Amino acid sequence: MTAVSLALVAAVLFGAMAATLGIAFQRSSDAEAGAVVTGLVALAVTLVLSLNALSDGADVGPFLLAGLVAPGGSHMLYVLAVKEIGASRAAVIAGAAPLVAVTIALTILGEPFEVALVVGAVLIVLGVVALAGERDRPEHLRFIGLVLALASTVFFATRDNIVRWLAEDTTVDPQLAAAATLVSGSAVMAAYLLFRRGRRAPADVLRAFRPFALPGVFWGLSYAAIFEAFYRGRVSIVSPLVATEALFGVLLAALIIGKSELIGRHVVAAAGLIVCGGVLIGAFR
């Protein structure tokens, strides 16, 4: 598969993760334990996919360090954001990651500048503005959720560039690299939960396992596809296409979760603008 097709597959899977997280919160309100569960399940998925590469003896150390940024820093924030503002809005904000990722790629990684990248980035910014301007929001929506989602997006974007940079000069299989980041990322989230709750942490994770296992499966598959994409294409191509998760997240949330998300014209417009930005960047790559 090409980088473009892999990025789109990752976007669909990430949207599915967001929607099923919304369902999970109807059964459990424990976002912190849920984040640990999704991380562990995603790790199991990527380990299965990387079985053929486990005996290669390649140095996964750099990817373990990358995992401290994302998912170590990003995923806990993202799950908390879904709890506070809902799956659709969290997915839309996460879709703005290319704005940060492409900026880093152009300035630090030296990727080529193209007018389409700037136009696509502007559309993504307009999408975020449209979301911020909505008035008919669910009663449970809290401003802190928007902040958490934006913070997780910065971590996502930083991860994209680190992975692409490492992928240019490594012999590590992409699936093994994905698993390595999930090892350290899940360890960070588990350590945080243990620090917060002490002896209660293991029991809380067990209680959260059933509602949060399915989002973890989707996340693991999405992560695997993202790493394969970054091994094949530039950040300025892959990251904007993954941003179409905004559209898939909104559609799946509307289909699966329903009226509680209050998906109005601002949310739809935001998702549409972000998707158009991503498609424009991909089409004129």
mmCIF file with all atom_site columns, N, CA and C in Angstrom, residues 24-86:
data_model
loop_
_atom_site.group_PDB
_atom_site.id
_atom_site.type_symbol
_atom_site.label_atom_id
_atom_site.label_alt_id
_atom_site.label_comp_id
_atom_site.label_asym_id
_atom_site.label_entity_id
_atom_site.label_seq_id
_atom_site.pdbx_PDB_ins_code
_atom_site.Cartn_x
_atom_site.Cartn_y
_atom_site.Cartn_z
_atom_site.occupancy
_atom_site.B_iso_or_equiv
_atom_site.pdbx_formal_charge
_atom_site.auth_seq_id
_atom_site.auth_comp_id
_atom_site.auth_asym_id
_atom_site.auth_atom_id
_atom_site.pdbx_PDB_model_num
ATOM 1   N N  . ALA A 1 24 ? -17.662 4.010   25.163 1.00 0.00 ? 24 ALA A N  1
ATOM 2   C CA . ALA A 1 24 ? -17.058 3.501   26.405 1.00 0.00 ? 24 ALA A CA 1
ATOM 3   C C  . ALA A 1 24 ? -17.415 4.378   27.594 1.00 0.00 ? 24 ALA A C  1
ATOM 4   N N  . PHE A 1 25 ? -17.478 5.700   27.370 1.00 0.00 ? 25 PHE A N  1
ATOM 5   C CA . PHE A 1 25 ? -17.786 6.598   28.477 1.00 0.00 ? 25 PHE A CA 1
ATOM 6   C C  . PHE A 1 25 ? -19.252 6.539   28.896 1.00 0.00 ? 25 PHE A C  1
ATOM 7   N N  . GLN A 1 26 ? -20.079 5.903   28.107 1.00 0.00 ? 26 GLN A N  1
ATOM 8   C CA . GLN A 1 26 ? -21.446 5.662   28.541 1.00 0.00 ? 26 GLN A CA 1
ATOM 9   C C  . GLN A 1 26 ? -21.509 4.505   29.541 1.00 0.00 ? 26 GLN A C  1
ATOM 10  N N  . ARG A 1 27 ? -20.450 3.715   29.583 1.00 0.00 ? 27 ARG A N  1
ATOM 11  C CA . ARG A 1 27 ? -20.399 2.555   30.491 1.00 0.00 ? 27 ARG A CA 1
ATOM 12  C C  . ARG A 1 27 ? -19.427 2.769   31.650 1.00 0.00 ? 27 ARG A C  1
ATOM 13  N N  . SER A 1 28 ? -18.456 3.672   31.464 1.00 0.00 ? 28 SER A N  1
ATOM 14  C CA . SER A 1 28 ? -17.477 3.945   32.515 1.00 0.00 ? 28 SER A CA 1
ATOM 15  C C  . SER A 1 28 ? -16.994 5.380   32.387 1.00 0.00 ? 28 SER A C  1
ATOM 16  N N  . SER A 1 29 ? -16.862 6.075   33.503 1.00 0.00 ? 29 SER A N  1
ATOM 17  C CA . SER A 1 29 ? -16.389 7.464   33.483 1.00 0.00 ? 29 SER A CA 1
ATOM 18  C C  . SER A 1 29 ? -14.908 7.574   33.810 1.00 0.00 ? 29 SER A C  1
ATOM 19  N N  . ASP A 1 30 ? -14.235 6.452   33.956 1.00 0.00 ? 30 ASP A N  1
ATOM 20  C CA . ASP A 1 30 ? -12.837 6.446   34.382 1.00 0.00 ? 30 ASP A CA 1
ATOM 21  C C  . ASP A 1 30 ? -11.911 6.637   33.183 1.00 0.00 ? 30 ASP A C  1
ATOM 22  N N  . ALA A 1 31 ? -11.649 7.890   32.831 1.00 0.00 ? 31 ALA A N  1
ATOM 23  C CA . ALA A 1 31 ? -10.839 8.197   31.656 1.00 0.00 ? 31 ALA A CA 1
ATOM 24  C C  . ALA A 1 31 ? -9.380  7.778   31.833 1.00 0.00 ? 31 ALA A C  1
ATOM 25  N N  . GLU A 1 32 ? -8.842  7.956   33.012 1.00 0.00 ? 32 GLU A N  1
ATOM 26  C CA . GLU A 1 32 ? -7.428  7.647   33.233 1.00 0.00 ? 32 GLU A CA 1
ATOM 27  C C  . GLU A 1 32 ? -7.158  6.155   33.113 1.00 0.00 ? 32 GLU A C  1
ATOM 28  N N  . ALA A 1 33 ? -7.984  5.342   33.764 1.00 0.00 ? 33 ALA A N  1
ATOM 29  C CA . ALA A 1 33 ? -7.831  3.894   33.636 1.00 0.00 ? 33 ALA A CA 1
ATOM 30  C C  . ALA A 1 33 ? -8.149  3.456   32.214 1.00 0.00 ? 33 ALA A C  1
ATOM 31  N N  . GLY A 1 34 ? -9.124  4.109   31.584 1.00 0.00 ? 34 GLY A N  1
ATOM 32  C CA . GLY A 1 34 ? -9.463  3.789   30.200 1.00 0.00 ? 34 GLY A CA 1
ATOM 33  C C  . GLY A 1 34 ? -8.304  4.044   29.260 1.00 0.00 ? 34 GLY A C  1
ATOM 34  N N  . ALA A 1 35 ? -7.559  5.132   29.490 1.00 0.00 ? 35 ALA A N  1
ATOM 35  C CA . ALA A 1 35 ? -6.402  5.431   28.651 1.00 0.00 ? 35 ALA A CA 1
ATOM 36  C C  . ALA A 1 35 ? -5.349  4.337   28.769 1.00 0.00 ? 35 ALA A C  1
ATOM 37  N N  . VAL A 1 36 ? -5.142  3.843   29.983 1.00 0.00 ? 36 VAL A N  1
ATOM 38  C CA . VAL A 1 36 ? -4.171  2.760   30.185 1.00 0.00 ? 36 VAL A CA 1
ATOM 39  C C  . VAL A 1 36 ? -4.633  1.492   29.475 1.00 0.00 ? 36 VAL A C  1
ATOM 40  N N  . VAL A 1 37 ? -5.910  1.188   29.576 1.00 0.00 ? 37 VAL A N  1
ATOM 41  C CA . VAL A 1 37 ? -6.450  -0.007  28.914 1.00 0.00 ? 37 VAL A CA 1
ATOM 42  C C  . VAL A 1 37 ? -6.263  0.091   27.403 1.00 0.00 ? 37 VAL A C  1
ATOM 43  N N  . THR A 1 38 ? -6.646  1.218   26.812 1.00 0.00 ? 38 THR A N  1
ATOM 44  C CA . THR A 1 38 ? -6.510  1.355   25.358 1.00 0.00 ? 38 THR A CA 1
ATOM 45  C C  . THR A 1 38 ? -5.051  1.255   24.933 1.00 0.00 ? 38 THR A C  1
ATOM 46  N N  . GLY A 1 39 ? -4.147  1.792   25.768 1.00 0.00 ? 39 GLY A N  1
ATOM 47  C CA . GLY A 1 39 ? -2.729  1.690   25.453 1.00 0.00 ? 39 GLY A CA 1
ATOM 48  C C  . GLY A 1 39 ? -2.237  0.252   25.477 1.00 0.00 ? 39 GLY A C  1
ATOM 49  N N  . LEU A 1 40 ? -2.633  -0.498  26.479 1.00 0.00 ? 40 LEU A N  1
ATOM 50  C CA . LEU A 1 40 ? -2.194  -1.893  26.598 1.00 0.00 ? 40 LEU A CA 1
ATOM 51  C C  . LEU A 1 40 ? -2.775  -2.757  25.475 1.00 0.00 ? 40 LEU A C  1
ATOM 52  N N  . VAL A 1 41 ? -4.046  -2.531  25.144 1.00 0.00 ? 41 VAL A N  1
ATOM 53  C CA . VAL A 1 41 ? -4.663  -3.304  24.062 1.00 0.00 ? 41 VAL A CA 1
ATOM 54  C C  . VAL A 1 41 ? -4.006  -2.953  22.733 1.00 0.00 ? 41 VAL A C  1
ATOM 55  N N  . ALA A 1 42 ? -3.768  -1.666  22.487 1.00 0.00 ? 42 ALA A N  1
ATOM 56  C CA . ALA A 1 42 ? -3.091  -1.251  21.252 1.00 0.00 ? 42 ALA A CA 1
ATOM 57  C C  . ALA A 1 42 ? -1.693  -1.858  21.174 1.00 0.00 ? 42 ALA A C  1
ATOM 58  N N  . LEU A 1 43 ? -1.006  -1.927  22.307 1.00 0.00 ? 43 LEU A N  1
ATOM 59  C CA . LEU A 1 43 ? 0.319   -2.553  22.340 1.00 0.00 ? 43 LEU A CA 1
ATOM 60  C C  . LEU A 1 43 ? 0.230   -4.019  21.943 1.00 0.00 ? 43 LEU A C  1
ATOM 61  N N  . ALA A 1 44 ? -0.766  -4.716  22.462 1.00 0.00 ? 44 ALA A N  1
ATOM 62  C CA . ALA A 1 44 ? -0.943  -6.125  22.113 1.00 0.00 ? 44 ALA A CA 1
ATOM 63  C C  . ALA A 1 44 ? -1.182  -6.291  20.615 1.00 0.00 ? 44 ALA A C  1
ATOM 64  N N  . VAL A 1 45 ? -1.969  -5.388  20.026 1.00 0.00 ? 45 VAL A N  1
ATOM 65  C CA . VAL A 1 45 ? -2.250  -5.459  18.590 1.00 0.00 ? 45 VAL A CA 1
ATOM 66  C C  . VAL A 1 45 ? -0.968  -5.281  17.778 1.00 0.00 ? 45 VAL A C  1
ATOM 67  N N  . THR A 1 46 ? -0.183  -4.274  18.122 1.00 0.00 ? 46 THR A N  1
ATOM 68  C CA . THR A 1 46 ? 1.045   -4.015  17.355 1.00 0.00 ? 46 THR A CA 1
ATOM 69  C C  . THR A 1 46 ? 2.089   -5.101  17.579 1.00 0.00 ? 46 THR A C  1
ATOM 70  N N  . LEU A 1 47 ? 2.113   -5.696  18.757 1.00 0.00 ? 47 LEU A N  1
ATOM 71  C CA . LEU A 1 47 ? 3.054   -6.801  18.991 1.00 0.00 ? 47 LEU A CA 1
ATOM 72  C C  . LEU A 1 47 ? 2.709   -7.999  18.107 1.00 0.00 ? 47 LEU A C  1
ATOM 73  N N  . VAL A 1 48 ? 1.422   -8.278  17.962 1.00 0.00 ? 48 VAL A N  1
ATOM 74  C CA . VAL A 1 48 ? 1.008   -9.374  17.079 1.00 0.00 ? 48 VAL A CA 1
ATOM 75  C C  . VAL A 1 48 ? 1.428   -9.081  15.641 1.00 0.00 ? 48 VAL A C  1
ATOM 76  N N  . LEU A 1 49 ? 1.250   -7.844  15.218 1.00 0.00 ? 49 LEU A N  1
ATOM 77  C CA . LEU A 1 49 ? 1.603   -7.462  13.849 1.00 0.00 ? 49 LEU A CA 1
ATOM 78  C C  . LEU A 1 49 ? 3.113   -7.441  13.616 1.00 0.00 ? 49 LEU A C  1
ATOM 79  N N  . SER A 1 50 ? 3.891   -7.340  14.692 1.00 0.00 ? 50 SER A N  1
ATOM 80  C CA . SER A 1 50 ? 5.349   -7.249  14.543 1.00 0.00 ? 50 SER A CA 1
ATOM 81  C C  . SER A 1 50 ? 6.068   -8.542  14.914 1.00 0.00 ? 50 SER A C  1
ATOM 82  N N  . LEU A 1 51 ? 5.338   -9.645  15.027 1.00 0.00 ? 51 LEU A N  1
ATOM 83  C CA . LEU A 1 51 ? 5.955   -10.906 15.457 1.00 0.00 ? 51 LEU A CA 1
ATOM 84  C C  . LEU A 1 51 ? 7.126   -11.311 14.567 1.00 0.00 ? 51 LEU A C  1
ATOM 85  N N  . ASN A 1 52 ? 7.006   -11.096 13.269 1.00 0.00 ? 52 ASN A N  1
ATOM 86  C CA . ASN A 1 52 ? 8.073   -11.499 12.348 1.00 0.00 ? 52 ASN A CA 1
ATOM 87  C C  . ASN A 1 52 ? 9.338   -10.678 12.520 1.00 0.00 ? 52 ASN A C  1
ATOM 88  N N  . ALA A 1 53 ? 9.213   -9.505  13.132 1.00 0.00 ? 53 ALA A N  1
ATOM 89  C CA . ALA A 1 53 ? 10.374  -8.616  13.270 1.00 0.00 ? 53 ALA A CA 1
ATOM 90  C C  . ALA A 1 53 ? 11.004  -8.658  14.657 1.00 0.00 ? 53 ALA A C  1
ATOM 91  N N  . LEU A 1 54 ? 10.396  -9.394  15.587 1.00 0.00 ? 54 LEU A N  1
ATOM 92  C CA . LEU A 1 54 ? 10.893  -9.393  16.959 1.00 0.00 ? 54 LEU A CA 1
ATOM 93  C C  . LEU A 1 54 ? 12.294  -9.976  17.090 1.00 0.00 ? 54 LEU A C  1
ATOM 94  N N  . SER A 1 55 ? 12.674  -10.853 16.174 1.00 0.00 ? 55 SER A N  1
ATOM 95  C CA . SER A 1 55 ? 13.982  -11.505 16.260 1.00 0.00 ? 55 SER A CA 1
ATOM 96  C C  . SER A 1 55 ? 15.056  -10.790 15.443 1.00 0.00 ? 55 SER A C  1
ATOM 97  N N  . ASP A 1 56 ? 14.755  -9.616  14.902 1.00 0.00 ? 56 ASP A N  1
ATOM 98  C CA . ASP A 1 56 ? 15.723  -8.919  14.052 1.00 0.00 ? 56 ASP A CA 1
ATOM 99  C C  . ASP A 1 56 ? 16.883  -8.332  14.832 1.00 0.00 ? 56 ASP A C  1
ATOM 100 N N  . GLY A 1 57 ? 16.691  -8.053  16.095 1.00 0.00 ? 57 GLY A N  1
ATOM 101 C CA . GLY A 1 57 ? 17.756  -7.485  16.911 1.00 0.00 ? 57 GLY A CA 1
ATOM 102 C C  . GLY A 1 57 ? 18.025  -6.017  16.612 1.00 0.00 ? 57 GLY A C  1
ATOM 103 N N  . ALA A 1 58 ? 17.101  -5.329  15.975 1.00 0.00 ? 58 ALA A N  1
ATOM 104 C CA . ALA A 1 58 ? 17.289  -3.920  15.649 1.00 0.00 ? 58 ALA A CA 1
ATOM 105 C C  . ALA A 1 58 ? 17.168  -3.057  16.910 1.00 0.00 ? 58 ALA A C  1
ATOM 106 N N  . ASP A 1 59 ? 17.805  -1.905  16.889 1.00 0.00 ? 59 ASP A N  1
ATOM 107 C CA . ASP A 1 59 ? 17.816  -1.002  18.035 1.00 0.00 ? 59 ASP A CA 1
ATOM 108 C C  . ASP A 1 59 ? 16.540  -0.179  18.073 1.00 0.00 ? 59 ASP A C  1
ATOM 109 N N  . VAL A 1 60 ? 15.652  -0.494  19.004 1.00 0.00 ? 60 VAL A N  1
ATOM 110 C CA . VAL A 1 60 ? 14.379  0.228   19.111 1.00 0.00 ? 60 VAL A CA 1
ATOM 111 C C  . VAL A 1 60 ? 14.456  1.348   20.139 1.00 0.00 ? 60 VAL A C  1
ATOM 112 N N  . GLY A 1 61 ? 15.642  1.589   20.688 1.00 0.00 ? 61 GLY A N  1
ATOM 113 C CA . GLY A 1 61 ? 15.806  2.607   21.720 1.00 0.00 ? 61 GLY A CA 1
ATOM 114 C C  . GLY A 1 61 ? 15.243  3.969   21.350 1.00 0.00 ? 61 GLY A C  1
ATOM 115 N N  . PRO A 1 62 ? 15.545  4.499   20.159 1.00 0.00 ? 62 PRO A N  1
ATOM 116 C CA . PRO A 1 62 ? 15.009  5.815   19.789 1.00 0.00 ? 62 PRO A CA 1
ATOM 117 C C  . PRO A 1 62 ? 13.484  5.847   19.767 1.00 0.00 ? 62 PRO A C  1
ATOM 118 N N  . PHE A 1 63 ? 12.862  4.740   19.368 1.00 0.00 ? 63 PHE A N  1
ATOM 119 C CA . PHE A 1 63 ? 11.408  4.708   19.319 1.00 0.00 ? 63 PHE A CA 1
ATOM 120 C C  . PHE A 1 63 ? 10.813  4.604   20.721 1.00 0.00 ? 63 PHE A C  1
ATOM 121 N N  . LEU A 1 64 ? 11.534  3.958   21.631 1.00 0.00 ? 64 LEU A N  1
ATOM 122 C CA . LEU A 1 64 ? 11.087  3.944   23.021 1.00 0.00 ? 64 LEU A CA 1
ATOM 123 C C  . LEU A 1 64 ? 11.067  5.360   23.585 1.00 0.00 ? 64 LEU A C  1
ATOM 124 N N  . LEU A 1 65 ? 12.084  6.145   23.240 1.00 0.00 ? 65 LEU A N  1
ATOM 125 C CA . LEU A 1 65 ? 12.125  7.535   23.698 1.00 0.00 ? 65 LEU A CA 1
ATOM 126 C C  . LEU A 1 65 ? 11.015  8.349   23.048 1.00 0.00 ? 65 LEU A C  1
ATOM 127 N N  . ALA A 1 66 ? 10.758  8.099   21.761 1.00 0.00 ? 66 ALA A N  1
ATOM 128 C CA . ALA A 1 66 ? 9.688   8.818   21.070 1.00 0.00 ? 66 ALA A CA 1
ATOM 129 C C  . ALA A 1 66 ? 8.343   8.540   21.720 1.00 0.00 ? 66 ALA A C  1
ATOM 130 N N  . GLY A 1 67 ? 8.160   7.333   22.235 1.00 0.00 ? 67 GLY A N  1
ATOM 131 C CA . GLY A 1 67 ? 6.897   6.971   22.867 1.00 0.00 ? 67 GLY A CA 1
ATOM 132 C C  . GLY A 1 67 ? 6.591   7.766   24.123 1.00 0.00 ? 67 GLY A C  1
ATOM 133 N N  . LEU A 1 68 ? 7.636   8.370   24.733 1.00 0.00 ? 68 LEU A N  1
ATOM 134 C CA . LEU A 1 68 ? 7.395   9.208   25.902 1.00 0.00 ? 68 LEU A CA 1
ATOM 135 C C  . LEU A 1 68 ? 6.610   10.455  25.526 1.00 0.00 ? 68 LEU A C  1
ATOM 136 N N  . VAL A 1 69 ? 6.800   10.913  24.283 1.00 0.00 ? 69 VAL A N  1
ATOM 137 C CA . VAL A 1 69 ? 6.062   12.083  23.792 1.00 0.00 ? 69 VAL A CA 1
ATOM 138 C C  . VAL A 1 69 ? 4.653   11.683  23.385 1.00 0.00 ? 69 VAL A C  1
ATOM 139 N N  . ALA A 1 70 ? 4.582   10.686  22.514 1.00 0.00 ? 70 ALA A N  1
ATOM 140 C CA . ALA A 1 70 ? 3.290   10.164  22.060 1.00 0.00 ? 70 ALA A CA 1
ATOM 141 C C  . ALA A 1 70 ? 3.465   8.674   21.793 1.00 0.00 ? 70 ALA A C  1
ATOM 142 N N  . PRO A 1 71 ? 2.679   7.855   22.460 1.00 0.00 ? 71 PRO A N  1
ATOM 143 C CA . PRO A 1 71 ? 1.440   8.187   23.183 1.00 0.00 ? 71 PRO A CA 1
ATOM 144 C C  . PRO A 1 71 ? 1.602   8.559   24.647 1.00 0.00 ? 71 PRO A C  1
ATOM 145 N N  . GLY A 1 72 ? 2.837   8.550   25.173 1.00 0.00 ? 72 GLY A N  1
ATOM 146 C CA . GLY A 1 72 ? 3.010   8.829   26.587 1.00 0.00 ? 72 GLY A CA 1
ATOM 147 C C  . GLY A 1 72 ? 2.379   10.137  27.032 1.00 0.00 ? 72 GLY A C  1
ATOM 148 N N  . GLY A 1 73 ? 2.602   11.203  26.262 1.00 0.00 ? 73 GLY A N  1
ATOM 149 C CA . GLY A 1 73 ? 2.023   12.486  26.621 1.00 0.00 ? 73 GLY A CA 1
ATOM 150 C C  . GLY A 1 73 ? 0.674   12.756  25.993 1.00 0.00 ? 73 GLY A C  1
ATOM 151 N N  . SER A 1 74 ? 0.445   12.188  24.806 1.00 0.00 ? 74 SER A N  1
ATOM 152 C CA . SER A 1 74 ? -0.746  12.571  24.031 1.00 0.00 ? 74 SER A CA 1
ATOM 153 C C  . SER A 1 74 ? -2.009  11.808  24.391 1.00 0.00 ? 74 SER A C  1
ATOM 154 N N  . HIS A 1 75 ? -1.884  10.510  24.594 1.00 0.00 ? 75 HIS A N  1
ATOM 155 C CA . HIS A 1 75 ? -3.101  9.698   24.625 1.00 0.00 ? 75 HIS A CA 1
ATOM 156 C C  . HIS A 1 75 ? -3.940  9.920   25.880 1.00 0.00 ? 75 HIS A C  1
ATOM 157 N N  . MET A 1 76 ? -3.299  10.069  27.021 1.00 0.00 ? 76 MET A N  1
ATOM 158 C CA . MET A 1 76 ? -4.055  10.344  28.240 1.00 0.00 ? 76 MET A CA 1
ATOM 159 C C  . MET A 1 76 ? -4.850  11.635  28.082 1.00 0.00 ? 76 MET A C  1
ATOM 160 N N  . LEU A 1 77 ? -4.205  12.655  27.506 1.00 0.00 ? 77 LEU A N  1
ATOM 161 C CA . LEU A 1 77 ? -4.881  13.934  27.284 1.00 0.00 ? 77 LEU A CA 1
ATOM 162 C C  . LEU A 1 77 ? -6.052  13.776  26.323 1.00 0.00 ? 77 LEU A C  1
ATOM 163 N N  . TYR A 1 78 ? -5.860  12.965  25.284 1.00 0.00 ? 78 TYR A N  1
ATOM 164 C CA . TYR A 1 78 ? -6.909  12.793  24.291 1.00 0.00 ? 78 TYR A CA 1
ATOM 165 C C  . TYR A 1 78 ? -8.130  12.090  24.884 1.00 0.00 ? 78 TYR A C  1
ATOM 166 N N  . VAL A 1 79 ? -7.898  11.036  25.642 1.00 0.00 ? 79 VAL A N  1
ATOM 167 C CA . VAL A 1 79 ? -9.020  10.306  26.253 1.00 0.00 ? 79 VAL A CA 1
ATOM 168 C C  . VAL A 1 79 ? -9.768  11.208  27.229 1.00 0.00 ? 79 VAL A C  1
ATOM 169 N N  . LEU A 1 80 ? -9.036  11.993  28.005 1.00 0.00 ? 80 LEU A N  1
ATOM 170 C CA . LEU A 1 80 ? -9.684  12.939  28.911 1.00 0.00 ? 80 LEU A CA 1
ATOM 171 C C  . LEU A 1 80 ? -10.502 13.966  28.127 1.00 0.00 ? 80 LEU A C  1
ATOM 172 N N  . ALA A 1 81 ? -9.979  14.381  26.961 1.00 0.00 ? 81 ALA A N  1
ATOM 173 C CA . ALA A 1 81 ? -10.694 15.344  26.125 1.00 0.00 ? 81 ALA A CA 1
ATOM 174 C C  . ALA A 1 81 ? -12.003 14.760  25.603 1.00 0.00 ? 81 ALA A C  1
ATOM 175 N N  . VAL A 1 82 ? -11.980 13.511  25.178 1.00 0.00 ? 82 VAL A N  1
ATOM 176 C CA . VAL A 1 82 ? -13.206 12.853  24.709 1.00 0.00 ? 82 VAL A CA 1
ATOM 177 C C  . VAL A 1 82 ? -14.246 12.822  25.825 1.00 0.00 ? 82 VAL A C  1
ATOM 178 N N  . LYS A 1 83 ? -13.807 12.582  27.032 1.00 0.00 ? 83 LYS A N  1
ATOM 179 C CA . LYS A 1 83 ? -14.737 12.558  28.167 1.00 0.00 ? 83 LYS A CA 1
ATOM 180 C C  . LYS A 1 83 ? -15.378 13.930  28.372 1.00 0.00 ? 83 LYS A C  1
ATOM 181 N N  . GLU A 1 84 ? -14.583 15.000  28.205 1.00 0.00 ? 84 GLU A N  1
ATOM 182 C CA . GLU A 1 84 ? -15.057 16.342  28.517 1.00 0.00 ? 84 GLU A CA 1
ATOM 183 C C  . GLU A 1 84 ? -15.849 16.994  27.387 1.00 0.00 ? 84 GLU A C  1
ATOM 184 N N  . ILE A 1 85 ? -15.488 16.735  26.121 1.00 0.00 ? 85 ILE A N  1
ATOM 185 C CA . ILE A 1 85 ? -16.142 17.452  25.018 1.00 0.00 ? 85 ILE A CA 1
ATOM 186 C C  . ILE A 1 85 ? -16.792 16.529  23.993 1.00 0.00 ? 85 ILE A C  1
ATOM 187 N N  . GLY A 1 86 ? -16.664 15.222  24.171 1.00 0.00 ? 86 GLY A N  1
ATOM 188 C CA . GLY A 1 86 ? -17.296 14.283  23.248 1.00 0.00 ? 86 GLY A CA 1
ATOM 189 C C  . GLY A 1 86 ? -16.364 13.833  22.147 1.00 0.00 ? 86 GLY A C  1
#
